[in-house]
XYZ file of C-alpha atoms in Angstrom:
440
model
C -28.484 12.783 -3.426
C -28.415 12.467 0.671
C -27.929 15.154 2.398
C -26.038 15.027 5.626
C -28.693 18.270 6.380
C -31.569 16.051 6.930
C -33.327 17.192 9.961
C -33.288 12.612 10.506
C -29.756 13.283 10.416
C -27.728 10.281 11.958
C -24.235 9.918 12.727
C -24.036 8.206 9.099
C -25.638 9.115 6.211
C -25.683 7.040 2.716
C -23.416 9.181 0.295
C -25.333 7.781 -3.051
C -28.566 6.411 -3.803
C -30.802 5.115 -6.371
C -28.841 2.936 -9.595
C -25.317 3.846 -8.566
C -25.946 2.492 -5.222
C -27.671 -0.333 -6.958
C -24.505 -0.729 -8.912
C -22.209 -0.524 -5.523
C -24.021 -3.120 -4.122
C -23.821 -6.027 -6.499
C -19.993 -4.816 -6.948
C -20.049 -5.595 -2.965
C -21.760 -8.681 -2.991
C -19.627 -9.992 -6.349
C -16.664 -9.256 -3.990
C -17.921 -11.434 -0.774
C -18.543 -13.741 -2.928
C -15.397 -13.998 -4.699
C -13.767 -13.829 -1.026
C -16.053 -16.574 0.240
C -14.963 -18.729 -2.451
C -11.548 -18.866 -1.452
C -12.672 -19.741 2.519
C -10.773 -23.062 2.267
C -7.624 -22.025 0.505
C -7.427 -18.877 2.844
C -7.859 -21.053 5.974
C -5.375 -23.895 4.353
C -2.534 -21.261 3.930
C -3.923 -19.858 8.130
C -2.012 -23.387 8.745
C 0.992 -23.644 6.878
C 3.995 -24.219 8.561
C 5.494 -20.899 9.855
C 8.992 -21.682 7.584
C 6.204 -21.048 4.652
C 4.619 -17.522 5.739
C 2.036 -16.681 4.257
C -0.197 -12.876 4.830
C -3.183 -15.027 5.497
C -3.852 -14.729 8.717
C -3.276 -11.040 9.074
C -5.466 -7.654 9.688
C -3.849 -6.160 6.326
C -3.939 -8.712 3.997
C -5.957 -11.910 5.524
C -8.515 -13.875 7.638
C -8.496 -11.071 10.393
C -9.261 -8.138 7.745
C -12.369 -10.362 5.965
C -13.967 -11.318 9.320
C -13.917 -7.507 9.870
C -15.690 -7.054 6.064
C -18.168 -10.193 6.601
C -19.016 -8.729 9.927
C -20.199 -5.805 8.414
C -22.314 -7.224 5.870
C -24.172 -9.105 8.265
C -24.522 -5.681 10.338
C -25.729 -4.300 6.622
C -27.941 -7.202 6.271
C -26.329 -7.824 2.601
C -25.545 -11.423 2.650
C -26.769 -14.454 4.147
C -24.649 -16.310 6.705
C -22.024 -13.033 6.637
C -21.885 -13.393 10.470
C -20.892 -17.434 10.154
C -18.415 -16.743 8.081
C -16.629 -13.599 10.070
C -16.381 -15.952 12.831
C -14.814 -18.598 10.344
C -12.265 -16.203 9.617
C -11.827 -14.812 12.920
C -11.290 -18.270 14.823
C -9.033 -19.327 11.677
C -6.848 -16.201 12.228
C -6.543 -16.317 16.452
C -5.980 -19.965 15.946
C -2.641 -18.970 13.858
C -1.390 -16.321 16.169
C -2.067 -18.899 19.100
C 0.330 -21.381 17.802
C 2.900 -19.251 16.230
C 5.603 -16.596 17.365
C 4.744 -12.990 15.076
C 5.460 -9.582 15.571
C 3.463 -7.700 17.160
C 2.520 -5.737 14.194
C -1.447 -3.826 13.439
C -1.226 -4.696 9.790
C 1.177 -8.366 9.737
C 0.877 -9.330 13.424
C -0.685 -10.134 16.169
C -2.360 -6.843 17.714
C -3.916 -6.838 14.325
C -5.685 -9.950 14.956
C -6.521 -8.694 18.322
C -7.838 -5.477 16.823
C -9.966 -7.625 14.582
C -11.390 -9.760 17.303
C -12.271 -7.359 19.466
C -13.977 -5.297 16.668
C -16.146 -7.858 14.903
C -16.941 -9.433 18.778
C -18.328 -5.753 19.604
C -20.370 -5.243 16.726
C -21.705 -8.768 16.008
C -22.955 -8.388 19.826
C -21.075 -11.101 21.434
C -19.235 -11.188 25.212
C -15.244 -9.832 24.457
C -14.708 -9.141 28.346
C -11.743 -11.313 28.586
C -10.597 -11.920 24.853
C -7.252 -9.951 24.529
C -5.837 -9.776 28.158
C -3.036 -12.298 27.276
C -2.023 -10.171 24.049
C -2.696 -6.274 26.207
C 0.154 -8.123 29.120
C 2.470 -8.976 26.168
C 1.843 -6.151 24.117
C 2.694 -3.942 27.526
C 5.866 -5.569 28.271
C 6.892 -5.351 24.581
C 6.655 -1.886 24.734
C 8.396 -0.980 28.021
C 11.936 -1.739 26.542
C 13.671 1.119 25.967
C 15.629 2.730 24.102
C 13.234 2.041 20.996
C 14.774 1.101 18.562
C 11.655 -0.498 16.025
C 9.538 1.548 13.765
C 7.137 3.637 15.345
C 4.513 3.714 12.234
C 0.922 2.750 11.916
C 1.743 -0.244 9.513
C 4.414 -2.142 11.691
C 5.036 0.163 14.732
C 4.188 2.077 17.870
C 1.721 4.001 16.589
C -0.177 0.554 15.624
C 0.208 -0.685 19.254
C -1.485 2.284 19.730
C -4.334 1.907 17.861
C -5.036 -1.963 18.974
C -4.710 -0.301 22.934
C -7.427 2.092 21.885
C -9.393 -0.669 21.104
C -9.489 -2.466 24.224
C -11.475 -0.641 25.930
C -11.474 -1.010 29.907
C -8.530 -2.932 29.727
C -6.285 -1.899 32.381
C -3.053 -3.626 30.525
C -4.002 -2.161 27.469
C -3.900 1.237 28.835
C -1.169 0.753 30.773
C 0.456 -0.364 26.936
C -0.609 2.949 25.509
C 1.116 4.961 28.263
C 4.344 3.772 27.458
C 3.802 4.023 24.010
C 3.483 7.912 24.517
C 6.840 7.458 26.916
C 8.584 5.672 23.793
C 7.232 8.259 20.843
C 8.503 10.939 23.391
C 12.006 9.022 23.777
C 12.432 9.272 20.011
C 10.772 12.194 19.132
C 13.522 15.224 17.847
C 12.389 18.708 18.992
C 13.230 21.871 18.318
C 12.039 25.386 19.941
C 8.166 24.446 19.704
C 8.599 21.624 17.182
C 8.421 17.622 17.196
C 9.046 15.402 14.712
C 10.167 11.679 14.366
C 13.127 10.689 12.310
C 13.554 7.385 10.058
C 17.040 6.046 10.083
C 18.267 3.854 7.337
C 18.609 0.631 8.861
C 14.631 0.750 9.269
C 14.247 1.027 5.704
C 13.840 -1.572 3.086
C 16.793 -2.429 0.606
C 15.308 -0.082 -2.353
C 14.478 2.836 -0.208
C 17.861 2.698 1.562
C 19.401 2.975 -1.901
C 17.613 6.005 -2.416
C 17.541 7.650 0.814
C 20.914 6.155 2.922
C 20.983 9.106 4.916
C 17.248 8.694 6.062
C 14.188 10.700 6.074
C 11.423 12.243 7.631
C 7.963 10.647 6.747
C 5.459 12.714 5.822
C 2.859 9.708 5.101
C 0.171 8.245 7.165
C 0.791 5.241 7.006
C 4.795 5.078 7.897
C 5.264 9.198 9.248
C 4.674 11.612 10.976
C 0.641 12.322 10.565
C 0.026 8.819 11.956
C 1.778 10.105 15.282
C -0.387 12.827 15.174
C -3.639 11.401 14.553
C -2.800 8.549 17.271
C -1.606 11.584 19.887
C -5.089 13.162 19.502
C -6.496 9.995 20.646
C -4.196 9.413 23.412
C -5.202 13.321 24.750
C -8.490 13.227 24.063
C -8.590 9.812 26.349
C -6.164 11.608 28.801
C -3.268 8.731 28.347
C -0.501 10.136 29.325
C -2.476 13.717 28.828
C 0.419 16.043 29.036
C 3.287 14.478 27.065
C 0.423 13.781 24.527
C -0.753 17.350 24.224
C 2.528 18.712 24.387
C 3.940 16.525 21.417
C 0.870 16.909 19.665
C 0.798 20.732 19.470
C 4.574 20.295 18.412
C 4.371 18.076 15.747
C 1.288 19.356 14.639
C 3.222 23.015 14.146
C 5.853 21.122 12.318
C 3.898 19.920 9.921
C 1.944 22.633 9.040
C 5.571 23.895 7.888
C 6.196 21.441 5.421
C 3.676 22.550 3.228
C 4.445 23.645 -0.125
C 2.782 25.573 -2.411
C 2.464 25.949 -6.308
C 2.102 21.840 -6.654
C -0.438 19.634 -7.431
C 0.035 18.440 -3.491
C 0.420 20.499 -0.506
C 3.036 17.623 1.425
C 5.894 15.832 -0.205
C 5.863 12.024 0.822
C 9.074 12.741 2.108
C 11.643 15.234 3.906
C 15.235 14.760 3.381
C 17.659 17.801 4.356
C 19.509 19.317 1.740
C 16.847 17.680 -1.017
C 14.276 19.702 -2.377
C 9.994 18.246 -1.671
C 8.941 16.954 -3.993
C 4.997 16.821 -5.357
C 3.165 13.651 -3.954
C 0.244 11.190 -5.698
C -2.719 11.462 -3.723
C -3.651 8.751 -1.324
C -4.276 7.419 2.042
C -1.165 6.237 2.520
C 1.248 9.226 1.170
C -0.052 12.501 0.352
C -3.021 14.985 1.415
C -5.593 12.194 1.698
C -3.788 10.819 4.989
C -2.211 13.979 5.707
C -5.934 16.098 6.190
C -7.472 13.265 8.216
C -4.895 13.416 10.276
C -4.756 16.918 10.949
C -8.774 17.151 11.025
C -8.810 14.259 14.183
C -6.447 16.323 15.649
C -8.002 19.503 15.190
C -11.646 17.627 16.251
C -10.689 15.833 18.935
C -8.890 18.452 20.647
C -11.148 21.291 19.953
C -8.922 23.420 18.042
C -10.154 25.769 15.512
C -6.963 26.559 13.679
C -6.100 22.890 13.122
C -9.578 22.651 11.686
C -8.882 25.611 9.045
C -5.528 24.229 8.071
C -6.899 20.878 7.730
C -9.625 21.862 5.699
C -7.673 23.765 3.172
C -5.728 20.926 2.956
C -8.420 18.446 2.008
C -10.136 20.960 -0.096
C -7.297 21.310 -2.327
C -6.653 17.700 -2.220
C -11.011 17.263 -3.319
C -10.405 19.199 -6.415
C -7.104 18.056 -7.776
C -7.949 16.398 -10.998
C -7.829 12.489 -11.432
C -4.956 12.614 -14.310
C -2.498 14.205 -11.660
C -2.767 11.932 -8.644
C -1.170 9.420 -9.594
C -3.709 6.792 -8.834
C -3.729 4.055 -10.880
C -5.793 1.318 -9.244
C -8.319 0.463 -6.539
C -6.974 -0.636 -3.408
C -7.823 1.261 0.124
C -3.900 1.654 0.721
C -3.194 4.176 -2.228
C -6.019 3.693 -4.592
C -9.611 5.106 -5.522
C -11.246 2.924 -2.732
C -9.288 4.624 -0.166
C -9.641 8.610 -1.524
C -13.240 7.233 -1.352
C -13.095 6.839 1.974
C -10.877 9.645 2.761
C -13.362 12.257 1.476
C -16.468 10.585 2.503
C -15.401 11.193 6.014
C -14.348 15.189 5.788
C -18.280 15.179 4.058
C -20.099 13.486 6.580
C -17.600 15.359 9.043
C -18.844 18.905 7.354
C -21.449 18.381 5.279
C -19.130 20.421 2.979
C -20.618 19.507 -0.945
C -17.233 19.836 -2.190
C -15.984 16.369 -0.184
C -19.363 15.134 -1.414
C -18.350 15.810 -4.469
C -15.161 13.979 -4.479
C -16.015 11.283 -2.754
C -18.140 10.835 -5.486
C -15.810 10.918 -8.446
C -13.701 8.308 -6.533
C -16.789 6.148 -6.259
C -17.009 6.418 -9.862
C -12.975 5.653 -10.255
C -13.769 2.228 -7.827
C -16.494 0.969 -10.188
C -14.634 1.774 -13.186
C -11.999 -0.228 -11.812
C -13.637 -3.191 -11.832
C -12.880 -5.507 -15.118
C -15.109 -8.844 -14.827
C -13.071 -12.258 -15.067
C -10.125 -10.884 -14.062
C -8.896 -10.950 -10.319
C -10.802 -10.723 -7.227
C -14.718 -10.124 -8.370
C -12.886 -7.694 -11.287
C -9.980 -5.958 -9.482
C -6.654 -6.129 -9.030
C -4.562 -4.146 -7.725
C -0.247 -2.748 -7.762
C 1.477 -4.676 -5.236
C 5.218 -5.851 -4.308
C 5.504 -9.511 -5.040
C 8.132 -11.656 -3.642
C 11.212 -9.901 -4.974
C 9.954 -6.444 -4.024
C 8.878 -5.603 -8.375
C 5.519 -3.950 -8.778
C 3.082 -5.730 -10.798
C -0.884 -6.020 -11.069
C -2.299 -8.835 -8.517
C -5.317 -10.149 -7.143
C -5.463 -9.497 -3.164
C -7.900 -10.124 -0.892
C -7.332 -8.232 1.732
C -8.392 -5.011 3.404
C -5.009 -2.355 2.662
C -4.344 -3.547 -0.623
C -7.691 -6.157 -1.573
C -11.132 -6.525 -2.485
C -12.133 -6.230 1.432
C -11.196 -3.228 1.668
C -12.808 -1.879 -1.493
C -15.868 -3.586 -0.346
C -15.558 -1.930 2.960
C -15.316 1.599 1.393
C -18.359 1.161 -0.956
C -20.643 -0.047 1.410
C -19.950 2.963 3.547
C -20.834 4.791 0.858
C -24.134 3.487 0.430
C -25.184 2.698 4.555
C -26.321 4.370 7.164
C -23.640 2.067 10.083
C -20.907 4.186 11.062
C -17.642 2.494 9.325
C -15.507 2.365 12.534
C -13.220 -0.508 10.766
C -11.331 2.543 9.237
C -10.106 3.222 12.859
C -6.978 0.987 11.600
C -6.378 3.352 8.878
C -6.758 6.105 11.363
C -9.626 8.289 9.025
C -12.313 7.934 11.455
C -13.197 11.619 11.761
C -15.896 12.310 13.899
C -19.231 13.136 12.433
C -19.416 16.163 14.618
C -17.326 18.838 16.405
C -16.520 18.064 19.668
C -18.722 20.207 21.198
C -22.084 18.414 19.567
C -20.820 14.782 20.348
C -19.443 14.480 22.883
């Protein structure tokens, strides 16, 4: 196998080679295909009526999330005309937010599509200069009302504005967005002695959840809690937004954290904190459990230079890389809280440490995508767990990146590359390859 070792070293290194990556690759190419195919329908539904929503223009589930896939093909050099057809899905998706009102949502809305733009414009090679001032100015005055009273996760919140500012690079708006996105997270935060955390009241929680928690919680998930904050503050210090709050809440929330770990279970955070409720054990995913948890911890401890984060963080994840498949509680494919995304998880800590034990598991997840796959049925052979319409789990064919085929196709040809996979900046994994102190 590669070895992240090699004295050729690069800042990405292929985790498999030879038949399995043979394998990978037609699984990637069956699943562009599969997406291309539905080009038209996706771009019909891009224009329906806003009265008939429809996830298809979106970052998390539409035309925004495959121009970022498509882009990266033609990056790979996988597939013929990838690069057309990223821009066919790109101009399909800013042509919906430009002639409809949306939240301003990473995942559902429009900083998503923003995110997306500026993304695939950057690493297809084309002029971006000028491409999201309109959305930084309204994104900025969005965010200046205060008290906040939205969500301040990754998938619909703050910490999602934050991640689209971080984007925008040289974008005086932008930056001006993320500062008072640090000003609201620091309005809301609770603290106590040298703690921080951020609360989740019941009237931000869907119908089912409020039945079970109608006193609230404290998220302990990536993707909706507390160690998307994190991960989002180590970005904000490292770029010296707001510099103090940011290190200050940080190192807070970070402490915190670290004190919600449990031991003798399969997982080392519940997906939840209620008061008065004992933890519970948690599956194992990106977007609740140690997967998200870890990466979260390890930007922080990289990308502030802090050697006890780093130890923390990496017994977390190492834990996490041997837990055995039959307790995870994984039970499809999907990025969001499937094999593709543990894939991805622990293919960063390995090419963040060269540690064979995140090798390792980023391997057996590769394994648990391709086995996945079942030929004739859904998108190129997956589908996936997903809420339909009246919020009941059932198996589905998506497209998309969170929950779809893009995103599995994302994750596998990560695994088999030697292009950095910045994309999973959105799902806020994107551990540097090195310790501070080498790259920067």
């Amino acid at each position: 196998m590669p070895s992240v070792h090699s004295s050729s070293r690069t800042l990405w290194n292929p985790l498999i080679d030879g038949s399995q990556a043979r394998i990978a690759r037609e699984t990637i190419l069956a699943i562009a295909e599969a997406i291309r195919g539905e080009f038209d329908n996706i771009l019909q539904k891009c224009k329906e009526p806003p009265d008939n929503y429809a996830p298809a223009f979106e970052l998390g589930e539409g035309a925004a999330g495959m121009a970022v896939f498509f882009a990266y093909l033609h990056r790979a050099g996988l597939l013929a005309n990838a690069r057309e057809t990223a821009f066919g899905f790109l101009d399909a998706a800013i042509e919906t937010m430009s002639s409809r009102v949306m939240t301003p949502s990473l995942f559902s809305g429009f900083t998503g599509v923003g995110w997306a733009a500026r993304h695939v414009m950057d690493l297809l090679g084309e002029p971006s200069s000028d491409l999201t001032e309109e959305l930084d100015l309204a994104l900025e005055q969005y965010v200046s009302h205060t008290p906040w009273k939205d969500d301040y996760d990754l998938i619909s919140g703050l910490v999602g504005f934050g991640v689209y500012c971080l984007e925008q690079r040289d974008s005086e708006p932008a930056r001006r967005a993320l500062t008072l996105i640090v000003e609201r997270l620091c309005e809301l935060a609770e603290r106590s002695e040298d703690e921080v955390r951020w609360f989740t009241p019941p009237e931000l929680l869907v119908e089912m959840q409020r039945k079970d928690y109608p006193q609230g919680y404290y998220n302990l998930g990536l993707a909706h809690g507390i160690p998307g904050v994190i991960a989002l503050l180590s970005r904000t210090a490292e770029a010296g937004v707001a510099a103090e709050k940011s290190t200050r809440m940080l190192k807070g929330s970070v402490e915190w954290l670290l004190k919600q770990r449990m031991t003798g279970t399969n997982s080392s955070f519940s997906g939840f904190l209620v008061h008065g409720n004992k933890s519970d054990d948690c599956r194992l995913a990106w977007c609740y459990g140690d997967g998200g948890a870890a990466a979260a911890l390890m930007q922080a401890a990289r990308r502030t230079g802090t050697p006890s984060w780093e130890h923390e963080a990496l017994a977390i994840a190492r834990k996490a890389a041997r837990r055995d498949r039959e307790v995870c509680g994984v039970r499809d494919v999907c990025f969001c809280h499937g094999a593709a995304g543990l894939l991805q998880v622990f293919n960063r800590f390995y090419q963040a440490t060269g540690e064979e034990v995140f090798a390792d598991a980023a391997r057996r997840w590769l394994d648990a995508t391709l086995e996945y796959r079942k030929p004739g049925t859904g998108v190129a052979g997956y589908q996936v767990y997903s809420a339909n319409n009246s919020m009941e789990v059932e198996l589905m064919s998506r497209f998309g990146v969170i929950e779809g085929a893009a995103g599995v196709g994302l994750s596998l040809l990560a695994a088999i590359g030697d292009i950095e996979p910045n994309w999973d900046r959105i799902f806020q994994v994107d551990i540097p390859p090195h310790p501070l102190s080498n790259h920067r």
